[in-house]
Coordinates of C-alpha atoms in Angstrom, one line a residue:
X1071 CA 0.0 0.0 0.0
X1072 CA 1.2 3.4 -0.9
X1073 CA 2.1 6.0 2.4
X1074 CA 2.3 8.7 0.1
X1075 CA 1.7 10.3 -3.3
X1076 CA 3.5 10.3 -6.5
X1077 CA 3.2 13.9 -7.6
X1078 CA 4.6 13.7 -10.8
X1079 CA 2.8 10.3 -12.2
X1080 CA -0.1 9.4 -10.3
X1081 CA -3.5 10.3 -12.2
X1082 CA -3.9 14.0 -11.7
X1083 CA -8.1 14.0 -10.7
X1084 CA -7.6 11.5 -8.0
X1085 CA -4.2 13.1 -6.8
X1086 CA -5.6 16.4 -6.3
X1087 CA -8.7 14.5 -4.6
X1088 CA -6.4 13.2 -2.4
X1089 CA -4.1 16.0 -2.2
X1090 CA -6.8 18.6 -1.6
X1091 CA -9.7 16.9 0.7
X1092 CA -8.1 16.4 3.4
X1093 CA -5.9 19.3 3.4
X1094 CA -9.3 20.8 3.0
X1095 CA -10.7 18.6 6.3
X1096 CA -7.4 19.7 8.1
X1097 CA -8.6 23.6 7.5
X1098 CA -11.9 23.3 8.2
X1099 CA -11.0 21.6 11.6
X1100 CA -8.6 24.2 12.1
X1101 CA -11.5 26.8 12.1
X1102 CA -13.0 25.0 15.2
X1103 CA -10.1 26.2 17.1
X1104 CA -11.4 30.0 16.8
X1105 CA -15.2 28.5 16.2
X1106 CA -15.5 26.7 19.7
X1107 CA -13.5 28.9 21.9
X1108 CA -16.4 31.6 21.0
X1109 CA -19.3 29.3 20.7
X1110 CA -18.3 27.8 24.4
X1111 CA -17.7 31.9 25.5
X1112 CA -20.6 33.3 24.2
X1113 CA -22.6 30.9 26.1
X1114 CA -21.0 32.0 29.6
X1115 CA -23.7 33.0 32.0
X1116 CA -24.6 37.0 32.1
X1117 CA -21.4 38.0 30.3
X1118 CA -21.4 35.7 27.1
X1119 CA -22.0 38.5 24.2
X1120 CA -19.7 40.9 26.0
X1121 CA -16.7 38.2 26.4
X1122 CA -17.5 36.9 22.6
X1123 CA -17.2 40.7 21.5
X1124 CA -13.9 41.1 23.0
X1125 CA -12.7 37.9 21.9
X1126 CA -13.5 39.5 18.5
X1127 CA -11.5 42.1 18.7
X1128 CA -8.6 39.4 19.4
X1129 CA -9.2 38.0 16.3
X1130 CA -7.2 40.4 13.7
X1131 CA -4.1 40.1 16.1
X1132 CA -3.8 36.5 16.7
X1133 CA -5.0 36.4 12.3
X1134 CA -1.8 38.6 12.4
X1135 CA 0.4 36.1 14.5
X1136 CA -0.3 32.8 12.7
X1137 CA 0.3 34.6 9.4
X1138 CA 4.3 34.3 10.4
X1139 CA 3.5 30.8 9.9
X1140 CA 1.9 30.5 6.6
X1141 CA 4.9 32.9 5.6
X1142 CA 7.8 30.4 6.3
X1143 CA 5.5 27.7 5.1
X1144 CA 3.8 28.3 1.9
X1145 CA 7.8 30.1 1.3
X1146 CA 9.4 26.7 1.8
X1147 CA 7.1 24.1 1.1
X1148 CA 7.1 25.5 -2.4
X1149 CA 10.6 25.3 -2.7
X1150 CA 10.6 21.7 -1.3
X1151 CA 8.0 20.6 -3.8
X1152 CA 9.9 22.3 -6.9
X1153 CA 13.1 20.6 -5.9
X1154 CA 12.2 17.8 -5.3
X1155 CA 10.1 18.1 -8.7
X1156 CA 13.6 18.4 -10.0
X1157 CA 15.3 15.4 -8.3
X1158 CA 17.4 17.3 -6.1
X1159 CA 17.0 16.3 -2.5
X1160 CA 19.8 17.7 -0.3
X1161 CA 18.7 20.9 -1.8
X1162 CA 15.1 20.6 -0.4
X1163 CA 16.3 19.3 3.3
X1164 CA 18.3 22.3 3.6
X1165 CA 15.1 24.2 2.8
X1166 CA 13.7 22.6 5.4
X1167 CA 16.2 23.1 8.2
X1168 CA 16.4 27.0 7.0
X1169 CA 12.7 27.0 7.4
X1170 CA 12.6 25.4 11.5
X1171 CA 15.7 27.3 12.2
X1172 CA 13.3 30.9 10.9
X1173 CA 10.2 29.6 12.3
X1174 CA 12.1 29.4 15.8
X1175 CA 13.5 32.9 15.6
X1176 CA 10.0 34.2 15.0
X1177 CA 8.4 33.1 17.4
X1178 CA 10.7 33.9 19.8
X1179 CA 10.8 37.8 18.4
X1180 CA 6.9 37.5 18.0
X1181 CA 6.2 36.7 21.3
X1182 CA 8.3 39.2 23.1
X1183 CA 6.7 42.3 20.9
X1184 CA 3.3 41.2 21.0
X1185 CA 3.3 41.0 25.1
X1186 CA 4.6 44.2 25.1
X1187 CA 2.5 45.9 22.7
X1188 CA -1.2 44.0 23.3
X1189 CA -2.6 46.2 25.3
X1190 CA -1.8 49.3 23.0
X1191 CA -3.2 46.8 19.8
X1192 CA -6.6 46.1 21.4
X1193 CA -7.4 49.7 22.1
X1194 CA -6.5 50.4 18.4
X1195 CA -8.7 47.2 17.0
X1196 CA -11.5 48.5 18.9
X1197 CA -11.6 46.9 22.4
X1198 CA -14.2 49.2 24.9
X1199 CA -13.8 49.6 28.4
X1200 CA -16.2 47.0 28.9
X1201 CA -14.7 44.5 26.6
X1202 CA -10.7 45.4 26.8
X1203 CA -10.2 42.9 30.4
X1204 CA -12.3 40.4 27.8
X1205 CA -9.8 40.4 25.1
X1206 CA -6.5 41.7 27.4
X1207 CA -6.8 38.0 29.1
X1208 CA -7.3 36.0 26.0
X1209 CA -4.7 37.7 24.3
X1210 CA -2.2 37.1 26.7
X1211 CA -2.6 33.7 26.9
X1212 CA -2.6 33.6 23.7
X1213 CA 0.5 34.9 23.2
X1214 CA 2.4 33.2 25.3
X1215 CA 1.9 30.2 23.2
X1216 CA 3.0 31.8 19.9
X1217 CA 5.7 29.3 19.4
X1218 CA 3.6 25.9 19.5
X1219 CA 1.1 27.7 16.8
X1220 CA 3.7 29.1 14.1
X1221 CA 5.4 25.4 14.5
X1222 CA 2.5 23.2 14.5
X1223 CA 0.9 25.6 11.2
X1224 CA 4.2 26.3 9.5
X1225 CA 5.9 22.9 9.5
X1226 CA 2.7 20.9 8.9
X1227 CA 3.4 22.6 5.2
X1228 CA 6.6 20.3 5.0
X1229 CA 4.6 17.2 5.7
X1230 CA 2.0 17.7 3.1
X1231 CA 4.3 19.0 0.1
X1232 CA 5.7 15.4 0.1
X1233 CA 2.3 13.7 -0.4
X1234 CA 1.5 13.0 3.2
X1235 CA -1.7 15.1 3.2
X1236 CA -3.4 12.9 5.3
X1237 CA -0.9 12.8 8.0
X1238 CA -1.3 16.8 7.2
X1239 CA -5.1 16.1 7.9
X1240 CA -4.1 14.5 11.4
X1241 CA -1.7 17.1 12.9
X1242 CA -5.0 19.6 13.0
X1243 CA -7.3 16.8 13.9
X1244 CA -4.9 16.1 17.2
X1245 CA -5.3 19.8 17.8
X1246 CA -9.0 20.7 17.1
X1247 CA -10.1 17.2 18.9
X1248 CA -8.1 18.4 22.0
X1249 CA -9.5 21.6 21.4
X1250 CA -13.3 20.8 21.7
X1251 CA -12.6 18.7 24.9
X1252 CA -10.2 21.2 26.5
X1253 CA -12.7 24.1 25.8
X1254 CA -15.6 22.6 28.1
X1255 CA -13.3 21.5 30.8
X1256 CA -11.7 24.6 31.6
X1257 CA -14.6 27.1 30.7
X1258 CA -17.1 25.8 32.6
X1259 CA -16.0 22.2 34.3
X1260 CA -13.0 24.7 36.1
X1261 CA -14.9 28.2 35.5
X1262 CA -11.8 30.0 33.7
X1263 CA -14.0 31.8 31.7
X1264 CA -12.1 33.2 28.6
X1265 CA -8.9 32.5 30.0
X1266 CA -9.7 28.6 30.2
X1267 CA -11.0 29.1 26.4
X1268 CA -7.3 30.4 25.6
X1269 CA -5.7 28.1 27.8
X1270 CA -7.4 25.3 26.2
X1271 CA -6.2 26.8 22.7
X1272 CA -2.6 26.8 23.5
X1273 CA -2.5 23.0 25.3
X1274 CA -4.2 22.1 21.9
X1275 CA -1.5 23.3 19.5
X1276 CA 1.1 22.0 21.6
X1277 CA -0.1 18.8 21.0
X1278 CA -0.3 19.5 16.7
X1279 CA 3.0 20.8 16.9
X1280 CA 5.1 17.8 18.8
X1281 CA 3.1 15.5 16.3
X1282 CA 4.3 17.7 13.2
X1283 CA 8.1 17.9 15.3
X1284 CA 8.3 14.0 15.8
X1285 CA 7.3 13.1 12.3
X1286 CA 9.7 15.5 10.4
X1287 CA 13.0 14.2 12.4
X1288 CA 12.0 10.9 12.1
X1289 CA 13.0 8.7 9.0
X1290 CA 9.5 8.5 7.5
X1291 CA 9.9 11.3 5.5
X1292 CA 11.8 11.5 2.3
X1293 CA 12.8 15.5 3.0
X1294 CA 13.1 15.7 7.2
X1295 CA 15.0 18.6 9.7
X1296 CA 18.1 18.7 10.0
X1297 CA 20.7 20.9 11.9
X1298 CA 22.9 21.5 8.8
X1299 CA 23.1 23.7 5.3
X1300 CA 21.8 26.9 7.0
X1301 CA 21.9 29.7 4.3
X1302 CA 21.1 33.2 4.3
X1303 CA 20.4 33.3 0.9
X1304 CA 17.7 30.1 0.9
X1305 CA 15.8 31.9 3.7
X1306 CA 15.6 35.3 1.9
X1307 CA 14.2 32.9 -1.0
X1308 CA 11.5 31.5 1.2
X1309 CA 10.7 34.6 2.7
X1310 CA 10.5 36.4 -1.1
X1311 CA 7.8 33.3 -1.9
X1312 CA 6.0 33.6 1.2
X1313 CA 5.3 36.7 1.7
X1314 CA 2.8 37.2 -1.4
X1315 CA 0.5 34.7 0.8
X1316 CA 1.9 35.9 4.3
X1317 CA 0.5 39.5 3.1
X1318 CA -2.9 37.8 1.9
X1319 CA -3.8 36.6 5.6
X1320 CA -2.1 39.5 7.4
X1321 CA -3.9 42.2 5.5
X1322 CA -6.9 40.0 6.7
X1323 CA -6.4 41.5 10.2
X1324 CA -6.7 45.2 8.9
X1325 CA -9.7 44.2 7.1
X1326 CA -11.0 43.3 10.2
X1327 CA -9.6 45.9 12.3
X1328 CA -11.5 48.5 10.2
X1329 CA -15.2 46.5 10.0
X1330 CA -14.6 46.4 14.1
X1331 CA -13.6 50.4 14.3
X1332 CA -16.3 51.0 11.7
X1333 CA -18.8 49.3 13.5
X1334 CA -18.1 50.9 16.5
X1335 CA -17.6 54.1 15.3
X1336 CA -20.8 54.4 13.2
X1337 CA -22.9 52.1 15.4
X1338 CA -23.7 54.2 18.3
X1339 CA -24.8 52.2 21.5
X1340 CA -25.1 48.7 19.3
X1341 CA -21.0 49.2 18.9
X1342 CA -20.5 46.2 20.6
X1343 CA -23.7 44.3 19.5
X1344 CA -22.2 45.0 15.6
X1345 CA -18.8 43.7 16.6
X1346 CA -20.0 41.0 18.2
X1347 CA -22.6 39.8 15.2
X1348 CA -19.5 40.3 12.7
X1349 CA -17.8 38.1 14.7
X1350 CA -19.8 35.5 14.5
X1351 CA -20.4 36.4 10.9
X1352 CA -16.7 36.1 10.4
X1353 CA -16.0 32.7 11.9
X1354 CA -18.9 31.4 9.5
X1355 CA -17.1 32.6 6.6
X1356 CA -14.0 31.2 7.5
X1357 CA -16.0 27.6 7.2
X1358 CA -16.0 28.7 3.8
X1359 CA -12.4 29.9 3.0
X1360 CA -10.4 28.2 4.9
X1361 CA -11.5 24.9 3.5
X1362 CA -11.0 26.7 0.3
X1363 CA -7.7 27.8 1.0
X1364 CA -7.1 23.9 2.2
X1365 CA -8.6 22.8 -1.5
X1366 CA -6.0 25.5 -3.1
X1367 CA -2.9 24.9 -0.6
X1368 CA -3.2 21.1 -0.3
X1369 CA -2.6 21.1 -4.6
X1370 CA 0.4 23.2 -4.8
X1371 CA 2.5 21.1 -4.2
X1372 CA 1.5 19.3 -7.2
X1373 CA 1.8 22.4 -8.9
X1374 CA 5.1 23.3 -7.8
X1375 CA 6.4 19.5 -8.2
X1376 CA 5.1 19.4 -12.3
X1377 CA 5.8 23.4 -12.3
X1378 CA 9.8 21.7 -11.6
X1379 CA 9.1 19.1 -13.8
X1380 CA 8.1 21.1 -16.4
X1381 CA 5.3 19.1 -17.1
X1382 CA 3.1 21.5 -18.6
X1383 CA 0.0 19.4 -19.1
X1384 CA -0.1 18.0 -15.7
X1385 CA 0.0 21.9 -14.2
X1386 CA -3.1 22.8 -16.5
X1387 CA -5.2 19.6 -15.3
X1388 CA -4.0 20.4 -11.7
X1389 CA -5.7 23.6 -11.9
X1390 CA -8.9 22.8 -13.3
X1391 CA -9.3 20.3 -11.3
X1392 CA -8.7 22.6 -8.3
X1393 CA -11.5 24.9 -9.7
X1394 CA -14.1 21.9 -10.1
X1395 CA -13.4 21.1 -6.3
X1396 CA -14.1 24.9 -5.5
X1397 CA -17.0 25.4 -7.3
X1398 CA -18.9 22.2 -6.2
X1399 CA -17.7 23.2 -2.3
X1400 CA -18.6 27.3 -2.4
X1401 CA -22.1 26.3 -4.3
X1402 CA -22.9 24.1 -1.5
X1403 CA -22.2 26.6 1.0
X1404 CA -24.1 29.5 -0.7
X1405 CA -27.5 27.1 -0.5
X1406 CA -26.4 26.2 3.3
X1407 CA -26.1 30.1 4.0
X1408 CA -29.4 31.1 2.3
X1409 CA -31.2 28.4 4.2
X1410 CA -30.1 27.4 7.2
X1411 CA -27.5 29.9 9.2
X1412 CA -30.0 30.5 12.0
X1413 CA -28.6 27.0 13.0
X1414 CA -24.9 28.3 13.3
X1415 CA -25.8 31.6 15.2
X1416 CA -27.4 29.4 18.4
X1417 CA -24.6 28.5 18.4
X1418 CA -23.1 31.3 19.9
X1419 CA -26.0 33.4 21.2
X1420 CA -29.9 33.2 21.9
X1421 CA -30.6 37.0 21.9
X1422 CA -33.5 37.8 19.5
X1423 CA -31.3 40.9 18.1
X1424 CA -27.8 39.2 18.1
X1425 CA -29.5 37.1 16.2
X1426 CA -31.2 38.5 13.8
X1427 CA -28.5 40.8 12.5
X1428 CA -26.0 37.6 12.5
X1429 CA -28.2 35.9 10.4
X1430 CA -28.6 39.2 7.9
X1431 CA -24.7 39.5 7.9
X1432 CA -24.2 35.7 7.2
X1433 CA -26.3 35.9 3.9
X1434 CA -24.9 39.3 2.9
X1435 CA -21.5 38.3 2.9
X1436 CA -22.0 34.9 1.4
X1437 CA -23.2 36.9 -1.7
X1438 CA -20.5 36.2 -3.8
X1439 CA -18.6 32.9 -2.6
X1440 CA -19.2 31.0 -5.7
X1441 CA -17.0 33.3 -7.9
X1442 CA -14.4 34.0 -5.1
X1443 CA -13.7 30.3 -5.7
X1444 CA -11.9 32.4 -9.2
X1445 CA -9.4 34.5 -6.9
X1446 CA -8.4 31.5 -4.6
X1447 CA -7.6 29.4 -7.4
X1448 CA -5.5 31.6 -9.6
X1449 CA -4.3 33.3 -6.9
X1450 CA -2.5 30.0 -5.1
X1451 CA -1.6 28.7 -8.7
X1452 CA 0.7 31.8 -9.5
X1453 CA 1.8 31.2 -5.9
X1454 CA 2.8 27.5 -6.5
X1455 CA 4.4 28.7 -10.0
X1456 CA 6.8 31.0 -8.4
X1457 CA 4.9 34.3 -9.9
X1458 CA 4.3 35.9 -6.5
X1459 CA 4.7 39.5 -7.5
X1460 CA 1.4 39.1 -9.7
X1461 CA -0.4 36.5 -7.2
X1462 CA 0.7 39.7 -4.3
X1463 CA -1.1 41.7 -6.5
X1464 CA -4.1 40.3 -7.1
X1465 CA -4.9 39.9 -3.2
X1466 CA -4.0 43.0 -2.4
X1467 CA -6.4 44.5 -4.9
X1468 CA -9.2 42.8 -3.5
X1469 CA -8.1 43.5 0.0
X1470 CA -7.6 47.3 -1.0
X1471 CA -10.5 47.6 -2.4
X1472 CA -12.6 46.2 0.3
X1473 CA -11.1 48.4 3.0
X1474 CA -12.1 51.7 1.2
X1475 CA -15.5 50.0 0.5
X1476 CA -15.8 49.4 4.1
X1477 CA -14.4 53.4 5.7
X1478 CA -16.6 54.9 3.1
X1479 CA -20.5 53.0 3.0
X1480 CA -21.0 53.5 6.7
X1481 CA -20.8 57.2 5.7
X1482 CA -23.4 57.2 3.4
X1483 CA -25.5 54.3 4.6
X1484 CA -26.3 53.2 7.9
X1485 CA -23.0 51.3 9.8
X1486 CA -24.6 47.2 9.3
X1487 CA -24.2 48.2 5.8
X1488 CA -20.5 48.1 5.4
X1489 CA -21.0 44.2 5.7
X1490 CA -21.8 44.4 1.7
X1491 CA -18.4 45.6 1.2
X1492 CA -17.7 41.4 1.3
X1493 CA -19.7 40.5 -1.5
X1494 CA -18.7 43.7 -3.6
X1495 CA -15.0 43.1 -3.6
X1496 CA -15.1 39.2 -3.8
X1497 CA -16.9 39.7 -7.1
X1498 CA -14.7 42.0 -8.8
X1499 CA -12.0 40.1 -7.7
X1500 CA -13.0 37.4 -9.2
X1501 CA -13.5 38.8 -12.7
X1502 CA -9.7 40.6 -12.4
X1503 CA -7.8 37.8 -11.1
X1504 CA -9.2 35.6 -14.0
X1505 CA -8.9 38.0 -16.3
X1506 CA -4.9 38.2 -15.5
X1507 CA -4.6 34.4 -14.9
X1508 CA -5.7 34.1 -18.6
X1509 CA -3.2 36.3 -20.0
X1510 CA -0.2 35.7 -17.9
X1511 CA -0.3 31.5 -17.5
X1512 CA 0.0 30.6 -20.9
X1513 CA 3.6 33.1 -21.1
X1514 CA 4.5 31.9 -17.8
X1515 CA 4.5 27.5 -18.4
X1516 CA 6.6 29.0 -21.9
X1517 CA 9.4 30.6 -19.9
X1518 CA 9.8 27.2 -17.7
X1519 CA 10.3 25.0 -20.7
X1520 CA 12.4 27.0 -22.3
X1521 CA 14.8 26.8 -19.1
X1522 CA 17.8 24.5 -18.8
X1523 CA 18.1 22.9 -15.4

């Protein structure tokens, strides 16, 4: 029986099938990390709505934090997957070593500035007097457990560039499973409140992140960590790949800063009511892109691999095939969100008006998820062929554009309406970003096969 994936042979439908679903599993678990800890705080006694609100305004820093992971990961893994595309494996091990030895310092560096500056942060992401102590204690917590997060999300990249996407699958399952069980223990069996909601985050990715650490030094891998071929040059490389997505998720956090600053701003007295419906409108989203992102992420690998390879054909398939796999997924969800999201929002709150306004901001910003399937797609393909400047581009015109959509309707409409500045950007997004993809890909695959090796 096979352990892993042949990137370069296997058929391409079932690779990317195998590749993609449970890469896509893995990040949809890994959304119950963020998903539980509010649905379990919401539903604390007299203070619930308040406690989920400033857990909200937690959410664009620790969006931030991870980010540092998905920099050195994406960065790496893609270099992994092209050299190994290429036959040359000493080349990706050292990668791979550069990539733990960066992941270390950053986390290190990350967890020092963010305890100093947290307190500054959540006044500026839009933390109340009644909600700061909220979000000050989760936060720190948090914090403290930066390294176990950028470890367990960064080198779980590693794994799943080889072909082991289902161990991939496993690391977040460890973590989410611990997560859920964790989460009623310390909240209410122990009465921690928020803090046993972050608590209970931060045991759970230390347990993802040994299970990630044990399986890359052990011989099961073909590429594993060593402490050897450290370059400055290979980690400026990674960083140069990864930050095209690394700026994708972080500028998530100012998108998010700005709804919450909006909202308050703009909302009056139902400030915090707004900020705490987005929030919950926010984590149901990310049950749509982050198992996106997992479809997308999990296939680049086979990407990058054929994209070393220079097998032209096998890159083409790999993408279409990623697009099928989106379009079935983000159609299913848009008939989910018209029909049934009252269903999600008990789970956080009971409140007739929390309610009601989740459920209106669920559907509004579903609007357009079947084309943003478009931007994900092409987006993480010029990603996993190397062409990061135009991929960096791309996202950050979406993200631009949704920021000044978002300052500037509450001005002219009432402040729930800047929630259509979601749909509004995903769509033209959509139309640009394919629009490029269709002029650049075809140049781009010419380039790589008139290379010499």
């Amino acid at each position: 029986m096979k352990k892993t994936n042949d990137l370069g042979h296997d058929p391409i439908i079932p690779l990317v099938i195998k590749l993609a679903i449970p890469t896509m599993i893995a990040q949809f678990v890994n959304v119950l990390y963020a998903i539980v800890d509010r649905m379990y705080i919401g539903n604390i006694p007299d203070i619930g709505d308040v406690a989920l609100a400033g857990v909200g305004v937690c959410s664009p820093i620790i969006t931030l934090l991870t980010s540092f992971g998905t920099l050195v990961g994406i960065g790496g893994s893609v270099l992994v997957s092209m050299r190994l595309g290429e036959k040359k494996k000493k080349k990706a091990e050292e990668i791979l070593s550069n990539c733990f030895l960066l992941l270390t310092i950053l986390s290190v560096l990350l967890t020092i500035l963010f305890l100093l500056l947290k307190g500054k942060l959540l006044v500026w992401f839009g933390a109340s007097d009644v909600t700061f102590p909220y979000a000050n204690t989760y936060l720190t917590i948090y914090t403290a457990g930066t390294f176990f997060a950028l470890m367990a999300l960064g080198m779980n990249y590693f794994i799943i560039c080889q072909g082991y996407s289902t161990i991939g699958m496993f690391t977040v399952l460890i973590g989410a499973i611990s997560n859920i069980i964790l989460d009623s223990v310390f909240i209410f069996g122990f009465k921690l409140g928020v803090a046993g909601g972050a608590l209970a985050t931060v045991i759970s990715q230390l347990a993802s992140c040994l299970f990630v650490l044990a399986f890359l030094f052990s011989q099961k891998p073909q590429v594993r960590i060593t402490f050897s071929g450290y370059s400055t040059k290979i980690m400026i490389r990674v960083l140069k790949i990864g930050f095209s997505p690394f700026v994708i998720l972080a500028t998530d956090s100012v998108l998010i800063i700005a709804l919450n600053t909006v909202l308050q701003r703009y909302g009056g007295s139902d400030g915090d009511m707004l900020i705490a419906s987005a929030t919950i409108v926010q984590s149901y989203m990310t049950l749509i892109t982050s198992p996106m992102l997992g479809i997308t992420s999990g296939s680049q690998p086979l990407l990058s691999f054929n994209y070393g390879a220079k097998s032209k054909e096998r890159v083409k398939k790999g993408i279409q095939t990623m697009l099928t796999i989106c379009f079935l997924f983000t159609s299913i969800m848009f008939l989910l969100s018209r029909f049934f999201p009252q269903y999600f929002v008990l789970l956080f709150t009971s409140d007739p008006a929390y309610k009601e306004l989740s459920i209106w901001g669920i559907q509004v910003f579903t609007l357009s998820i079947i084309p943003l399937s478009l931007q994900y797609v092409f987006v993480d393909g010029l990603t996993a062929l190397g062409a990061t400047q135009i991929s960096l581009a791309l996202s950050l015109a979406r993200k631009t554009l949704y920021l000044l959509l978002t300052i500037t309707i509450p001005i002219v409409f009432m402040a729930r309406f800047a929630f259509y500045a979601e749909p509004i950007s995903d769509l033209i997004a959509a139309i640009t970003s394919t629009t490029v993809f269709l002029l650049f890909f075809k140049k781009h695959m010419a380039r790589r096969m008139a290379e010499l090796d």
